[in-house]
Coordinates of C-alpha atoms and ligand atoms in Angstrom, one line a residue:
M15 CA 25.7 20.7 -8.8
K16 CA 22.9 23.0 -9.9
C17 CA 19.1 22.6 -10.0
N18 CA 18.0 21.9 -13.5
I19 CA 15.0 24.2 -13.0
C20 CA 16.2 27.3 -11.1
G21 CA 20.0 27.1 -11.2
N22 CA 20.3 27.3 -7.4
I23 CA 22.3 24.7 -5.6
A24 CA 20.8 21.3 -6.1
S25 CA 20.5 19.0 -3.0
I26 CA 19.0 16.0 -4.8
K27 CA 20.2 13.8 -7.7
L28 CA 17.6 11.6 -9.4
D29 CA 19.6 9.4 -11.7
Y30 CA 16.5 7.6 -13.1
A31 CA 15.2 10.9 -14.5
N32 CA 18.7 12.4 -15.1
L33 CA 17.7 15.4 -12.9
R34 CA 19.4 17.5 -10.3
L35 CA 17.0 19.5 -8.1
C36 CA 16.8 21.8 -5.2
N37 CA 14.4 20.9 -2.4
L38 CA 11.6 23.1 -3.7
H39 CA 11.7 21.7 -7.2
F40 CA 12.0 18.2 -6.0
V41 CA 8.8 18.6 -4.0
N42 CA 7.0 20.0 -7.1
Y43 CA 8.4 17.2 -9.3
F44 CA 7.3 14.6 -6.7
K45 CA 3.7 15.9 -6.4
R46 CA 3.4 16.3 -10.2
R47 CA 4.4 12.6 -10.7
I48 CA 1.7 11.5 -8.2
K49 CA -0.9 13.7 -9.9
R50 CA 0.1 12.2 -13.3
T51 CA -0.4 8.6 -11.9
I52 CA -3.8 9.7 -10.6
E53 CA -4.8 11.1 -14.0
K54 CA -3.3 8.3 -16.1
Y55 CA -4.9 5.4 -14.3
K56 CA -8.1 7.4 -13.4
L57 CA -7.7 6.7 -9.7
I58 CA -9.9 9.6 -8.4
N59 CA -13.1 11.2 -9.7
P60 CA -14.9 14.2 -8.3
G61 CA -17.4 13.1 -5.7
D62 CA -15.4 10.0 -4.6
K63 CA -15.5 8.9 -0.9
I64 CA -12.0 7.7 -0.2
L65 CA -10.9 5.9 2.9
I66 CA -7.1 6.0 3.3
A67 CA -5.4 3.3 5.2
V68 CA -2.6 4.8 7.3
S69 CA 0.0 2.6 9.1
G70 CA 2.3 5.3 10.5
G71 CA 5.0 4.5 8.0
K72 CA 6.5 7.0 5.5
D73 CA 4.4 5.8 2.5
S74 CA 0.9 6.1 3.9
L75 CA 1.7 9.3 5.8
T76 CA 3.1 10.9 2.6
L77 CA 0.0 9.8 0.8
L78 CA -2.1 11.3 3.6
N79 CA -0.3 14.6 3.1
I80 CA -0.7 14.6 -0.7
L81 CA -4.4 13.5 -0.7
S82 CA -5.3 16.0 2.0
E83 CA -3.9 18.7 -0.3
L84 CA -5.7 17.4 -3.4
R85 CA -9.1 16.9 -1.9
E86 CA -10.3 20.4 -2.6
D87 CA -8.9 20.6 -6.2
I88 CA -10.4 17.4 -7.3
N89 CA -13.4 17.6 -4.9
F90 CA -13.4 14.2 -3.1
Y91 CA -14.1 13.3 0.5
L92 CA -11.2 11.8 2.5
E93 CA -11.2 9.9 5.8
G94 CA -8.4 7.9 7.5
I95 CA -8.4 4.4 9.1
T96 CA -5.7 2.9 11.2
I97 CA -6.0 -0.6 12.6
D98 CA -4.6 -1.1 16.0
L99 CA -3.1 -4.6 15.5
G100 CA -2.3 -5.1 19.1
I101 CA 1.5 -5.7 18.6
E102 CA 2.4 -4.4 22.1
E103 CA 4.8 -1.4 22.1
Y104 CA 5.0 -1.2 18.3
S105 CA 1.2 -0.5 17.9
N106 CA 1.3 2.1 20.7
K107 CA 4.0 3.9 18.8
Y108 CA 2.3 4.1 15.4
I109 CA -1.0 5.0 16.9
K110 CA 0.5 8.0 18.5
I111 CA 2.2 9.1 15.3
V112 CA -0.9 8.6 13.1
K113 CA -3.1 10.7 15.4
E114 CA -0.5 13.5 15.3
N115 CA -0.5 13.4 11.5
Y116 CA -4.3 13.1 11.0
E117 CA -4.6 16.2 13.1
K118 CA -1.8 18.1 11.3
F119 CA -3.3 17.4 7.9
K120 CA -6.9 17.9 9.2
V121 CA -8.3 14.6 8.1
E122 CA -11.1 12.9 10.0
Y123 CA -10.1 9.4 11.2
K124 CA -11.0 6.2 13.0
I125 CA -8.7 3.9 14.9
I126 CA -10.1 0.4 15.0
S127 CA -8.9 -2.3 17.4
L128 CA -8.4 -5.7 15.9
K129 CA -9.1 -7.3 19.3
D130 CA -12.6 -5.6 19.4
E131 CA -13.3 -6.6 15.8
L132 CA -12.1 -10.1 15.6
G133 CA -11.6 -11.1 19.2
F134 CA -7.8 -11.4 18.9
T135 CA -4.7 -9.3 18.5
I136 CA -2.2 -10.0 15.8
S137 CA 0.3 -11.2 18.4
E138 CA -2.3 -13.7 19.7
I139 CA -3.1 -14.9 16.2
I140 CA 0.6 -15.3 15.2
K141 CA 1.4 -17.2 18.4
S142 CA -1.3 -19.8 17.8
M143 CA -0.5 -20.2 14.1
K144 CA 3.2 -21.0 14.4
R145 CA 3.5 -22.7 11.1
R146 CA 2.5 -19.8 8.9
R147 CA 4.6 -16.8 8.1
P148 CA 3.5 -13.9 10.4
C149 CA 3.5 -11.2 7.6
S150 CA 1.3 -13.3 5.3
I151 CA -1.3 -13.9 8.1
C152 CA -1.2 -10.3 9.1
G153 CA -1.4 -9.1 5.5
A154 CA -4.5 -11.2 4.8
I155 CA -6.2 -9.9 8.0
K156 CA -5.3 -6.2 7.2
R157 CA -6.7 -6.5 3.6
Y158 CA -9.8 -8.2 4.9
M159 CA -10.5 -5.6 7.6
L160 CA -9.8 -2.6 5.4
N161 CA -12.1 -3.8 2.7
K162 CA -14.8 -4.8 5.1
L163 CA -14.8 -1.5 7.0
A164 CA -14.6 0.6 3.8
Y165 CA -17.6 -1.4 2.4
E166 CA -19.7 -1.1 5.6
W167 CA -19.0 2.6 6.0
G168 CA -20.0 3.4 2.4
F169 CA -16.7 4.4 0.9
N170 CA -16.3 3.7 -2.8
K171 CA -12.4 3.7 -2.8
L172 CA -9.7 2.5 -0.5
A173 CA -6.3 4.1 -0.8
T174 CA -3.1 2.4 0.4
G175 CA 0.5 3.6 0.5
H176 CA 2.1 0.9 -1.7
N177 CA 5.0 2.3 -3.6
L178 CA 7.1 1.2 -6.7
D179 CA 9.4 -1.0 -4.6
D180 CA 6.5 -2.7 -2.9
L181 CA 4.9 -3.6 -6.2
L182 CA 8.2 -4.9 -7.7
Y183 CA 8.8 -7.0 -4.6
I184 CA 5.4 -8.6 -5.0
L185 CA 6.1 -9.1 -8.8
L186 CA 9.4 -10.8 -8.1
R187 CA 7.9 -13.0 -5.4
S188 CA 5.0 -14.0 -7.6
Y189 CA 7.3 -14.8 -10.5
I190 CA 9.5 -17.0 -8.3
R191 CA 6.5 -18.8 -6.8
G192 CA 4.7 -19.0 -10.2
D193 CA 1.7 -17.3 -8.6
Y194 CA 0.3 -15.4 -11.5
K195 CA -2.9 -14.5 -9.7
Q196 CA -0.9 -12.4 -7.3
A197 CA 0.9 -10.7 -10.2
L198 CA -2.4 -9.8 -11.7
K199 CA -3.3 -7.7 -8.7
L200 CA -0.3 -5.4 -9.4
Y201 CA -1.8 -2.3 -10.7
P202 CA -2.5 1.2 -9.4
L203 CA -6.2 0.6 -9.7
L204 CA -8.0 -2.6 -8.7
P205 CA -11.6 -2.3 -9.6
G206 CA -14.1 -3.5 -7.0
N207 CA -17.5 -5.1 -7.3
D208 CA -20.4 -5.5 -4.9
R209 CA -18.7 -6.0 -1.5
L210 CA -15.2 -5.6 -2.8
V211 CA -14.2 -1.9 -2.6
T212 CA -12.1 -0.4 -5.5
R213 CA -8.4 -0.2 -4.3
I214 CA -6.2 2.7 -5.4
R215 CA -2.4 3.0 -5.0
P216 CA -1.4 6.6 -6.1
L217 CA 2.3 6.0 -5.1
A218 CA 2.6 2.9 -7.3
E219 CA 5.2 4.5 -9.6
I220 CA 7.2 6.4 -7.0
P221 CA 10.4 4.8 -5.7
E222 CA 10.7 4.3 -2.0
S223 CA 13.9 6.5 -1.9
D224 CA 11.9 9.5 -3.2
I225 CA 9.2 9.0 -0.5
I226 CA 11.9 9.1 2.2
L227 CA 13.3 12.3 0.7
Y228 CA 9.9 13.9 0.5
S229 CA 8.8 13.0 4.0
R230 CA 12.1 14.4 5.4
I231 CA 11.9 17.7 3.5
K232 CA 8.3 18.1 4.5
G233 CA 9.0 17.3 8.2
I234 CA 6.6 14.4 8.2
N235 CA 7.1 12.5 11.5
F236 CA 6.8 8.8 10.7
L237 CA 7.7 5.5 12.4
E238 CA 11.0 4.2 11.2
E239 CA 11.0 1.1 13.3
K240 CA 10.0 -2.1 11.5
C241 CA 7.3 -4.4 12.9
P242 CA 8.9 -7.0 15.3
Y243 CA 7.4 -9.9 13.3
S244 CA 9.1 -8.8 10.0
K245 CA 12.5 -9.9 11.2
G246 CA 13.9 -12.5 8.8
S247 CA 11.4 -11.6 6.1
K248 CA 12.6 -12.3 2.6
G249 CA 11.2 -8.9 1.6
F250 CA 14.5 -7.2 2.7
T251 CA 16.6 -9.3 0.3
Y252 CA 14.4 -8.7 -2.7
R253 CA 14.4 -5.0 -2.0
K254 CA 18.2 -5.0 -1.7
L255 CA 18.4 -6.8 -5.0
L256 CA 16.1 -4.2 -6.7
D257 CA 18.2 -1.4 -5.3
M258 CA 21.4 -2.9 -6.6
L259 CA 19.8 -3.2 -10.0
E260 CA 18.7 0.4 -10.0
Q261 CA 22.1 1.6 -9.0
E262 CA 23.8 -0.3 -11.8
S263 CA 21.2 0.8 -14.3
P264 CA 19.1 3.7 -13.3
S265 CA 15.4 3.6 -14.2
S266 CA 15.3 -0.2 -14.3
K267 CA 12.7 -0.3 -11.5
L268 CA 10.2 1.8 -13.5
S269 CA 10.9 -0.1 -16.7
M270 CA 10.4 -3.4 -15.0
L271 CA 6.9 -2.2 -13.8
R272 CA 6.0 -0.6 -17.2
S273 CA 7.0 -3.7 -19.2
F274 CA 4.9 -5.8 -16.8
Y275 CA 1.9 -3.5 -17.4
N276 CA 2.3 -3.3 -21.1
I277 CA 3.4 -6.8 -22.1
Y278 CA 3.1 -9.5 -19.4
K279 CA -0.1 -8.3 -17.7
P280 CA -2.2 -8.4 -20.9
A281 CA -0.9 -11.8 -21.8
L282 CA -1.6 -13.1 -18.3
E283 CA -5.1 -11.6 -18.4
S284 CA -6.0 -13.3 -21.6
Y285 CA -4.8 -16.6 -20.1
Y286 CA -6.6 -15.9 -16.8
L287 CA -9.9 -14.9 -18.5
K288 CA -10.2 -18.5 -19.7
R289 CA -10.1 -19.7 -16.1
P290 CA -12.1 -17.0 -14.1
I291 CA -12.4 -17.5 -10.4
K292 CA -16.0 -17.3 -9.3
L293 CA -16.4 -15.1 -6.3
K294 CA -18.8 -16.3 -3.7
Y295 CA -19.7 -14.9 -0.3
C296 CA -18.2 -16.4 2.9
K297 CA -20.8 -18.4 4.7
S298 CA -19.6 -17.2 8.0
C299 CA -19.0 -13.4 7.5
G300 CA -20.6 -12.6 4.1
M301 CA -17.4 -11.1 2.6
P302 CA -16.2 -12.0 -0.9
T303 CA -14.0 -15.2 -1.2
S304 CA -13.3 -17.9 -3.7
N305 CA -14.1 -20.6 -1.2
E306 CA -17.0 -21.5 1.0
I307 CA -15.4 -19.9 4.1
C308 CA -12.9 -17.0 3.7
S309 CA -9.3 -17.3 4.8
V310 CA -9.7 -14.9 7.7
C311 CA -12.7 -16.7 9.1
K312 CA -10.6 -19.9 8.8
I313 CA -7.7 -18.3 10.7
I314 CA -10.0 -17.1 13.5
A315 CA -11.7 -20.5 13.8
R316 CA -8.2 -22.1 14.1
V317 CA -7.2 -19.6 16.8
Q318 CA -10.5 -20.2 18.7
R319 CA -9.9 -23.9 18.7
G320 CA -6.4 -23.1 20.3
Ligands
AMP15 P1 2.2 -3.3 4.4 O1 1.3 -4.4 4.1 O2 2.6 -3.2 5.9 O3 3.4 -3.1 3.5 O4 1.3 -2.0 4.2 C1 0.8 -1.6 2.9 C2 -0.3 -0.6 3.1 O5 -1.3 -1.0 3.9 C3 0.2 0.7 3.8 O6 0.9 1.6 2.9 C4 -1.0 1.2 4.4 O7 -1.8 2.0 3.4 C5 -1.8 0.0 4.8 N1 -1.6 -0.4 6.2 C6 -0.7 -1.2 6.7 N2 -0.8 -1.4 8.0 C7 -1.9 -0.7 8.4 C8 -2.6 -0.5 9.6 N3 -2.2 -1.0 10.8 N4 -3.7 0.3 9.6 C9 -4.2 0.8 8.4 N5 -3.6 0.6 7.2 C10 -2.5 -0.1 7.2
FES16 FE1 1.6 -7.3 10.5 FE2 4.1 -7.0 11.1 S1 2.7 -5.5 10.6 S2 3.1 -8.9 11.1
ZN17 ZN1 15.3 24.6 -8.1
ZN18 ZN1 -15.4 -14.9 6.3

């Protein structure tokens, strides 16, 4: 098997692009695709102040590596944030890994403790909210905290490591649940307003398998262990399904996302525009919400009541 670019021995086979590549040309191809996503969806402009949310997993650490390399070319400011969720040993492990990587890629960072910010760790919150799925509570709290801090610290963009498989999982889930509002949030750029900071997802069109290859080739040390509360999550089944589909018919993941953007999303938007949600500000914390009190303030009030 020979590299399609240089003719040396190829180590990587990308069926979706019908390419065989050596490590060097795979790395170039990978970076070029992310740059293309950034340009196509106008994710980054010169002068931007970008806060990158880093969890210690392969996706956000790969993004940290790529954005740290691009910041001089495009001329934007980059800083990292990691939330210490207080999930015992698991949090200690990813905090150690993110610190190593922030230093390696020379990116300023802040580690924020959820216990200090909200008064409770994720473990304490999950234990007292037994009836709700842990990952959905944790996801809501992470989104809230990341937006709140990016806003308070004066950043105009928040970058996350969501990849192609993450977006397709959300798409499938929202389709099955009939939750079209969730589906509408699936885009590489989610424009902000007032207290809602613009969110960008530069890895939105990159399959998870390519991110694993890239991080291994570049020697990025990431946490492979999954969060202890994710056991039994339906996410794994959806992802297996998507992988089976891709194996049977290469490039189906990307076509699924593109058809959503080009056909279903515009149709949903025109339906949705007739029923706009009026954003208000939470009476308790002042952050944007569609209700009187935002979902995170409600969760914290429940935990306080015990
Ligand atoms: P997840 O919701 O765990 O799939 O993570 C999605 C994205 O959220 C990651 O790629 C990160 O950019 C960000 N993220 C997740 N966990 C954290 C964390 N503890 N601190 C900062 N950012 C995070
Ligand atoms: Fe939040 Fe697992 S990372 S519940
Ligand atoms: Zn090559
Ligand atoms: Zn609130």
